[in-house]
Amino acid sequence: MNAVAHTQRWWKEAVVYQIYPRSFMDGNGDGTGDLPGIIEQLDYLKDLGVDVLWLCPIFPSPNDDNGYDIADYQGILSDFGTMADFDNLLEQAHDRGLRVLLDLVVNHSSDEHAWFQEARQPGSDKRDWYIWRDGKPNGEPPNNWASIFSGPAWEYDDLSGQYYLHLFSRKQPDLNWENAEMREAVYRMVRWWLDKGVDGFRIDAITHIRKEPGFPDLPNPKNLSAVPSHEMHRNKDGILNYISELCAETFAHYDVMTVGEANGVTIEQAPDWVGEDQGRFNMLFQFEQLKLWGTEGNDGLDLAKLKSTLTRWQKGLEGQGWNALFVENHDIPRITSTWGNTEHYWRESATAIALMYFMMQGTPFIYQGQELGMTNHPFTSLDQFDDVAARNLIKEWRADGRSDADMLADLQSSSRDNARTPMQWTRHTNAGFTIGRPWLAVNPNHQWLNAADQADDPASVLNFYKAMIRLRRAEPTLVYGQYDLVLDDDPQVYAYTRSLEGEQFLVLCNLSDDAWQGELGAATPAENGFCLGNYADAAAQPAIELRPWEARLYRL
Ligand code: NOJ
């Protein structure tokens, strides 16, 4: 038990709850979630036991990408309320000991941001804050890069007669990080929020801020519109200079939490991003794990890959940096629908997947509704999809001749809208989310899957999450302890130990529909070691036998 020491920090001991404000709670009955709605539910969050709330973007935005297209970095979207509502939310959260993180979206702004409107004017001194290029002599865009949301990554601007780069939607022009004045304006804005008292940021799409110098064509374009040109703008050499400067000019002067969205960062590179002596971010959302979800629909769970990927990140950062632990967010379908079995083992699979990731070394993130085991939405037609990424795909697939039925089947299991349907508070109309008309359809299963009913049920997914949070809070070993995989090659069970200063825990999760029997060797729990399980009578059962989707935590 040679646990490698990690320095103690509040953000390592915290559990973070991610709020998608549009879908969390509607306080004024207009069908859209808002800040007063979040304030109404602070006691629910406190009771759940989380420490930090991360709010997806709450700023003025034309909502082409639901707020990830920001038109004013220092305001509040009127649908969500006012700055006074935000100040009230911050104060009321702090009064309850809850911290608040905002989403920092500075790879791009909205095309409706004043900076971009100014930059469009020929001769503007903000022209260089964005990325402008002339088209090719043959009338094509400046290069053949493709947007992450389909189609070309360039949009022609009539006013100035040049193209601008947008790695995401055409309403999300990329900021030019080579421009020092633009960077300084971003830092001033970040400091303004930090001075207001926010407790940190989740930093969006940050690995895209540096582009390949010279903006060359991709050498071998395949189906360009279908394959974003990541190799030209994802985690490019030199990006860490920008990250160092961003952190030195802002976060380094405050006791805050930072977590960067890190598409393209490998575990070998991760210590440069989150190494405790580097002065950059605290944590990353790594994307290697996201590849396990599959890009085209529901590929089910590949347990061997899951174990090797998560173990590589656990061991790779051991003693050096800190992991962000997550299985859901607003960009991926619901995990119980993707990896679990919603038909026969809904509650068991939701809780087994939960225990599997929650007790690893790192800071656990819970996405709203995950703590209830919310599932994908039963979409029945293509016009139900709201997400810009889905709408662009539908256009493109249609042009390629794909049938509606085929597109629907794909999006049913892959669309981001699955995670964005309103939070299910009660079994009543609109799941208690709004008295108005919800902006996105409520999942009909709220009649049996909702927070109010689960609060009263000791065996519920919600109460399992509460128990996990309580245990993690009570046991430093579950926060700081060393992670070691057990039963490495077992095709059904994900098992690992956590060890610190003579204390040891064992996490055992059967992630399959079949019962399991096996040997635990040195990791066999002592009698009375049982701490938590997702079957009612688990304490009395032998640890070497697990029922379908059974998960247990033992003290060794
Ligand atoms: C990642 C965000 O999580 C996603 O929702 C958004 O569409 C893109 N970045 C662009 O900002």
mmCIF file of N, CA and C in Angstrom, residues 438-504:
data_model
loop_
_atom_site.group_PDB
_atom_site.id
_atom_site.type_symbol
_atom_site.label_atom_id
_atom_site.label_comp_id
_atom_site.label_asym_id
_atom_site.label_seq_id
_atom_site.Cartn_x
_atom_site.Cartn_y
_atom_site.Cartn_z
ATOM 1 N N PRO A 438 -42.870 23.402 -22.007
ATOM 2 C CA PRO A 438 -41.416 23.204 -21.933
ATOM 3 C C PRO A 438 -40.733 23.409 -23.287
ATOM 4 N N TRP A 439 -39.552 24.024 -23.272
ATOM 5 C CA TRP A 439 -38.844 24.342 -24.520
ATOM 6 C C TRP A 439 -38.444 23.075 -25.270
ATOM 7 N N LEU A 440 -38.249 21.967 -24.543
ATOM 8 C CA LEU A 440 -37.923 20.676 -25.156
ATOM 9 C C LEU A 440 -38.790 19.647 -24.428
ATOM 10 N N ALA A 441 -39.273 18.663 -25.169
ATOM 11 C CA ALA A 441 -40.254 17.735 -24.578
ATOM 12 C C ALA A 441 -39.712 17.032 -23.330
ATOM 13 N N VAL A 442 -40.591 16.877 -22.354
ATOM 14 C CA VAL A 442 -40.268 16.145 -21.127
ATOM 15 C C VAL A 442 -40.363 14.646 -21.429
ATOM 16 N N ASN A 443 -39.474 13.873 -20.855
ATOM 17 C CA ASN A 443 -39.516 12.421 -21.058
ATOM 18 C C ASN A 443 -40.759 11.854 -20.344
ATOM 19 N N PRO A 444 -41.611 11.106 -21.109
ATOM 20 C CA PRO A 444 -42.843 10.602 -20.475
ATOM 21 C C PRO A 444 -42.566 9.692 -19.272
ATOM 22 N N ASN A 445 -41.375 9.179 -19.156
ATOM 23 C CA ASN A 445 -41.141 8.284 -18.013
ATOM 24 C C ASN A 445 -41.026 9.021 -16.675
ATOM 25 N N HIS A 446 -41.243 10.363 -16.691
ATOM 26 C CA HIS A 446 -41.225 11.079 -15.404
ATOM 27 C C HIS A 446 -42.341 10.577 -14.490
ATOM 28 N N GLN A 447 -43.327 9.867 -15.085
ATOM 29 C CA GLN A 447 -44.420 9.379 -14.231
ATOM 30 C C GLN A 447 -43.920 8.362 -13.203
ATOM 31 N N TRP A 448 -42.843 7.670 -13.529
ATOM 32 C CA TRP A 448 -42.266 6.779 -12.506
ATOM 33 C C TRP A 448 -40.807 7.108 -12.166
ATOM 34 N N LEU A 449 -40.196 7.972 -12.995
ATOM 35 C CA LEU A 449 -38.776 8.291 -12.760
ATOM 36 C C LEU A 449 -38.693 9.785 -12.417
ATOM 37 N N ASN A 450 -38.691 10.120 -11.149
ATOM 38 C CA ASN A 450 -38.640 11.533 -10.760
ATOM 39 C C ASN A 450 -38.062 11.688 -9.348
ATOM 40 N N ALA A 451 -37.597 12.897 -9.071
ATOM 41 C CA ALA A 451 -36.887 13.159 -7.810
ATOM 42 C C ALA A 451 -37.792 12.987 -6.585
ATOM 43 N N ALA A 452 -39.048 13.449 -6.686
ATOM 44 C CA ALA A 452 -39.915 13.402 -5.502
ATOM 45 C C ALA A 452 -40.161 11.961 -5.060
ATOM 46 N N ASP A 453 -40.481 11.079 -6.002
ATOM 47 C CA ASP A 453 -40.736 9.683 -5.633
ATOM 48 C C ASP A 453 -39.465 9.024 -5.107
ATOM 49 N N GLN A 454 -38.332 9.358 -5.741
ATOM 50 C CA GLN A 454 -37.083 8.714 -5.315
ATOM 51 C C GLN A 454 -36.638 9.167 -3.932
ATOM 52 N N ALA A 455 -36.995 10.405 -3.573
ATOM 53 C CA ALA A 455 -36.589 10.906 -2.252
ATOM 54 C C ALA A 455 -37.167 10.007 -1.158
ATOM 55 N N ASP A 456 -38.371 9.471 -1.402
ATOM 56 C CA ASP A 456 -39.060 8.663 -0.386
ATOM 57 C C ASP A 456 -38.716 7.182 -0.456
ATOM 58 N N ASP A 457 -37.907 6.787 -1.412
ATOM 59 C CA ASP A 457 -37.631 5.356 -1.605
ATOM 60 C C ASP A 457 -36.181 5.061 -1.210
ATOM 61 N N PRO A 458 -35.981 4.338 -0.115
ATOM 62 C CA PRO A 458 -34.601 4.101 0.353
ATOM 63 C C PRO A 458 -33.739 3.371 -0.680
ATOM 64 N N ALA A 459 -34.371 2.623 -1.591
ATOM 65 C CA ALA A 459 -33.586 1.858 -2.572
ATOM 66 C C ALA A 459 -33.388 2.637 -3.873
ATOM 67 N N SER A 460 -33.736 3.921 -3.903
ATOM 68 C CA SER A 460 -33.715 4.646 -5.179
ATOM 69 C C SER A 460 -32.301 4.977 -5.636
ATOM 70 N N VAL A 461 -32.192 5.314 -6.919
ATOM 71 C CA VAL A 461 -30.910 5.762 -7.479
ATOM 72 C C VAL A 461 -30.463 7.018 -6.724
ATOM 73 N N LEU A 462 -31.407 7.917 -6.467
ATOM 74 C CA LEU A 462 -31.087 9.165 -5.759
ATOM 75 C C LEU A 462 -30.472 8.881 -4.393
ATOM 76 N N ASN A 463 -31.074 7.981 -3.645
ATOM 77 C CA ASN A 463 -30.529 7.688 -2.310
ATOM 78 C C ASN A 463 -29.201 6.946 -2.384
ATOM 79 N N PHE A 464 -28.982 6.213 -3.466
ATOM 80 C CA PHE A 464 -27.675 5.575 -3.655
ATOM 81 C C PHE A 464 -26.603 6.660 -3.869
ATOM 82 N N TYR A 465 -26.914 7.655 -4.702
ATOM 83 C CA TYR A 465 -25.964 8.760 -4.897
ATOM 84 C C TYR A 465 -25.669 9.472 -3.576
ATOM 85 N N LYS A 466 -26.724 9.700 -2.792
ATOM 86 C CA LYS A 466 -26.495 10.384 -1.509
ATOM 87 C C LYS A 466 -25.553 9.565 -0.630
ATOM 88 N N ALA A 467 -25.762 8.260 -0.644
ATOM 89 C CA ALA A 467 -24.920 7.400 0.197
ATOM 90 C C ALA A 467 -23.474 7.415 -0.302
ATOM 91 N N MET A 468 -23.278 7.413 -1.628
ATOM 92 C CA MET A 468 -21.905 7.456 -2.169
ATOM 93 C C MET A 468 -21.223 8.762 -1.761
ATOM 94 N N ILE A 469 -21.967 9.855 -1.853
ATOM 95 C CA ILE A 469 -21.375 11.164 -1.534
ATOM 96 C C ILE A 469 -20.995 11.220 -0.047
ATOM 97 N N ARG A 470 -21.882 10.712 0.802
ATOM 98 C CA ARG A 470 -21.595 10.715 2.251
ATOM 99 C C ARG A 470 -20.340 9.906 2.550
ATOM 100 N N LEU A 471 -20.227 8.728 1.919
ATOM 101 C CA LEU A 471 -19.076 7.875 2.180
ATOM 102 C C LEU A 471 -17.775 8.514 1.718
ATOM 103 N N ARG A 472 -17.831 9.107 0.539
ATOM 104 C CA ARG A 472 -16.631 9.737 0.005
ATOM 105 C C ARG A 472 -16.194 10.889 0.919
ATOM 106 N N ARG A 473 -17.167 11.607 1.425
ATOM 107 C CA ARG A 473 -16.847 12.725 2.308
ATOM 108 C C ARG A 473 -16.224 12.237 3.624
ATOM 109 N N ALA A 474 -16.665 11.078 4.090
ATOM 110 C CA ALA A 474 -16.213 10.590 5.392
ATOM 111 C C ALA A 474 -14.859 9.886 5.322
ATOM 112 N N GLU A 475 -14.444 9.464 4.139
ATOM 113 C CA GLU A 475 -13.261 8.604 4.038
ATOM 114 C C GLU A 475 -12.184 9.225 3.147
ATOM 115 N N PRO A 476 -11.150 9.808 3.726
ATOM 116 C CA PRO A 476 -10.076 10.400 2.914
ATOM 117 C C PRO A 476 -9.472 9.398 1.929
ATOM 118 N N THR A 477 -9.502 8.106 2.286
ATOM 119 C CA THR A 477 -8.942 7.092 1.377
ATOM 120 C C THR A 477 -9.701 7.085 0.049
ATOM 121 N N LEU A 478 -11.007 7.358 0.101
ATOM 122 C CA LEU A 478 -11.803 7.351 -1.133
ATOM 123 C C LEU A 478 -11.556 8.609 -1.969
ATOM 124 N N VAL A 479 -10.921 9.608 -1.363
ATOM 125 C CA VAL A 479 -10.546 10.807 -2.122
ATOM 126 C C VAL A 479 -9.097 10.676 -2.599
ATOM 127 N N TYR A 480 -8.191 10.480 -1.635
ATOM 128 C CA TYR A 480 -6.767 10.577 -1.962
ATOM 129 C C TYR A 480 -6.087 9.228 -2.202
ATOM 130 N N GLY A 481 -6.761 8.133 -1.868
ATOM 131 C CA GLY A 481 -6.107 6.829 -1.920
ATOM 132 C C GLY A 481 -5.645 6.421 -3.316
ATOM 133 N N GLN A 482 -4.635 5.572 -3.329
ATOM 134 C CA GLN A 482 -4.104 5.068 -4.596
ATOM 135 C C GLN A 482 -5.106 4.096 -5.222
ATOM 136 N N TYR A 483 -5.217 4.151 -6.554
ATOM 137 C CA TYR A 483 -6.118 3.275 -7.298
ATOM 138 C C TYR A 483 -5.343 2.096 -7.857
ATOM 139 N N ASP A 484 -5.852 0.883 -7.676
ATOM 140 C CA ASP A 484 -5.251 -0.286 -8.336
ATOM 141 C C ASP A 484 -6.356 -1.199 -8.858
ATOM 142 N N LEU A 485 -6.209 -1.589 -10.116
ATOM 143 C CA LEU A 485 -7.199 -2.463 -10.742
ATOM 144 C C LEU A 485 -7.068 -3.877 -10.177
ATOM 145 N N VAL A 486 -8.215 -4.534 -9.965
ATOM 146 C CA VAL A 486 -8.253 -5.931 -9.517
ATOM 147 C C VAL A 486 -9.018 -6.686 -10.603
ATOM 148 N N LEU A 487 -8.830 -7.989 -10.721
ATOM 149 C CA LEU A 487 -9.543 -8.787 -11.729
ATOM 150 C C LEU A 487 -9.386 -8.172 -13.119
ATOM 151 N N ASP A 488 -8.129 -7.860 -13.454
ATOM 152 C CA ASP A 488 -7.841 -7.072 -14.673
ATOM 153 C C ASP A 488 -8.582 -7.554 -15.909
ATOM 154 N N ASP A 489 -8.596 -8.874 -16.121
ATOM 155 C CA ASP A 489 -9.145 -9.383 -17.390
ATOM 156 C C ASP A 489 -10.558 -9.908 -17.285
ATOM 157 N N ASP A 490 -11.179 -9.722 -16.139
ATOM 158 C CA ASP A 490 -12.536 -10.260 -15.996
ATOM 159 C C ASP A 490 -13.477 -9.552 -16.974
ATOM 160 N N PRO A 491 -14.251 -10.317 -17.760
ATOM 161 C CA PRO A 491 -15.092 -9.689 -18.780
ATOM 162 C C PRO A 491 -16.400 -9.106 -18.254
ATOM 163 N N GLN A 492 -16.711 -9.318 -16.975
ATOM 164 C CA GLN A 492 -17.983 -8.811 -16.443
ATOM 165 C C GLN A 492 -17.812 -7.742 -15.370
ATOM 166 N N VAL A 493 -16.736 -7.891 -14.589
ATOM 167 C CA VAL A 493 -16.642 -7.091 -13.370
ATOM 168 C C VAL A 493 -15.552 -6.032 -13.484
ATOM 169 N N TYR A 494 -15.892 -4.794 -13.100
ATOM 170 C CA TYR A 494 -14.893 -3.744 -12.924
ATOM 171 C C TYR A 494 -14.626 -3.660 -11.425
ATOM 172 N N ALA A 495 -13.404 -3.995 -11.006
ATOM 173 C CA ALA A 495 -13.067 -3.989 -9.581
ATOM 174 C C ALA A 495 -11.752 -3.256 -9.367
ATOM 175 N N TYR A 496 -11.685 -2.475 -8.290
ATOM 176 C CA TYR A 496 -10.422 -1.798 -7.963
ATOM 177 C C TYR A 496 -10.347 -1.525 -6.474
ATOM 178 N N THR A 497 -9.125 -1.328 -6.018
ATOM 179 C CA THR A 497 -8.934 -0.952 -4.617
ATOM 180 C C THR A 497 -8.485 0.494 -4.536
ATOM 181 N N ARG A 498 -8.726 1.098 -3.381
ATOM 182 C CA ARG A 498 -8.193 2.432 -3.060
ATOM 183 C C ARG A 498 -7.441 2.281 -1.739
ATOM 184 N N SER A 499 -6.210 2.751 -1.685
ATOM 185 C CA SER A 499 -5.378 2.507 -0.514
ATOM 186 C C SER A 499 -4.689 3.778 -0.047
ATOM 187 N N LEU A 500 -4.709 3.980 1.263
ATOM 188 C CA LEU A 500 -4.016 5.146 1.836
ATOM 189 C C LEU A 500 -3.640 4.858 3.278
ATOM 190 N N GLU A 501 -2.378 4.977 3.567
ATOM 191 C CA GLU A 501 -1.876 4.872 4.948
ATOM 192 C C GLU A 501 -2.519 3.716 5.716
ATOM 193 N N GLY A 502 -2.436 2.517 5.159
ATOM 194 C CA GLY A 502 -2.908 1.337 5.873
ATOM 195 C C GLY A 502 -4.403 1.069 5.750
ATOM 196 N N GLU A 503 -5.140 1.988 5.158
ATOM 197 C CA GLU A 503 -6.580 1.780 4.948
ATOM 198 C C GLU A 503 -6.805 1.326 3.525
ATOM 199 N N GLN A 504 -7.805 0.467 3.316
ATOM 200 C CA GLN A 504 -8.047 0.004 1.955
ATOM 201 C C GLN A 504 -9.533 -0.266 1.716
#
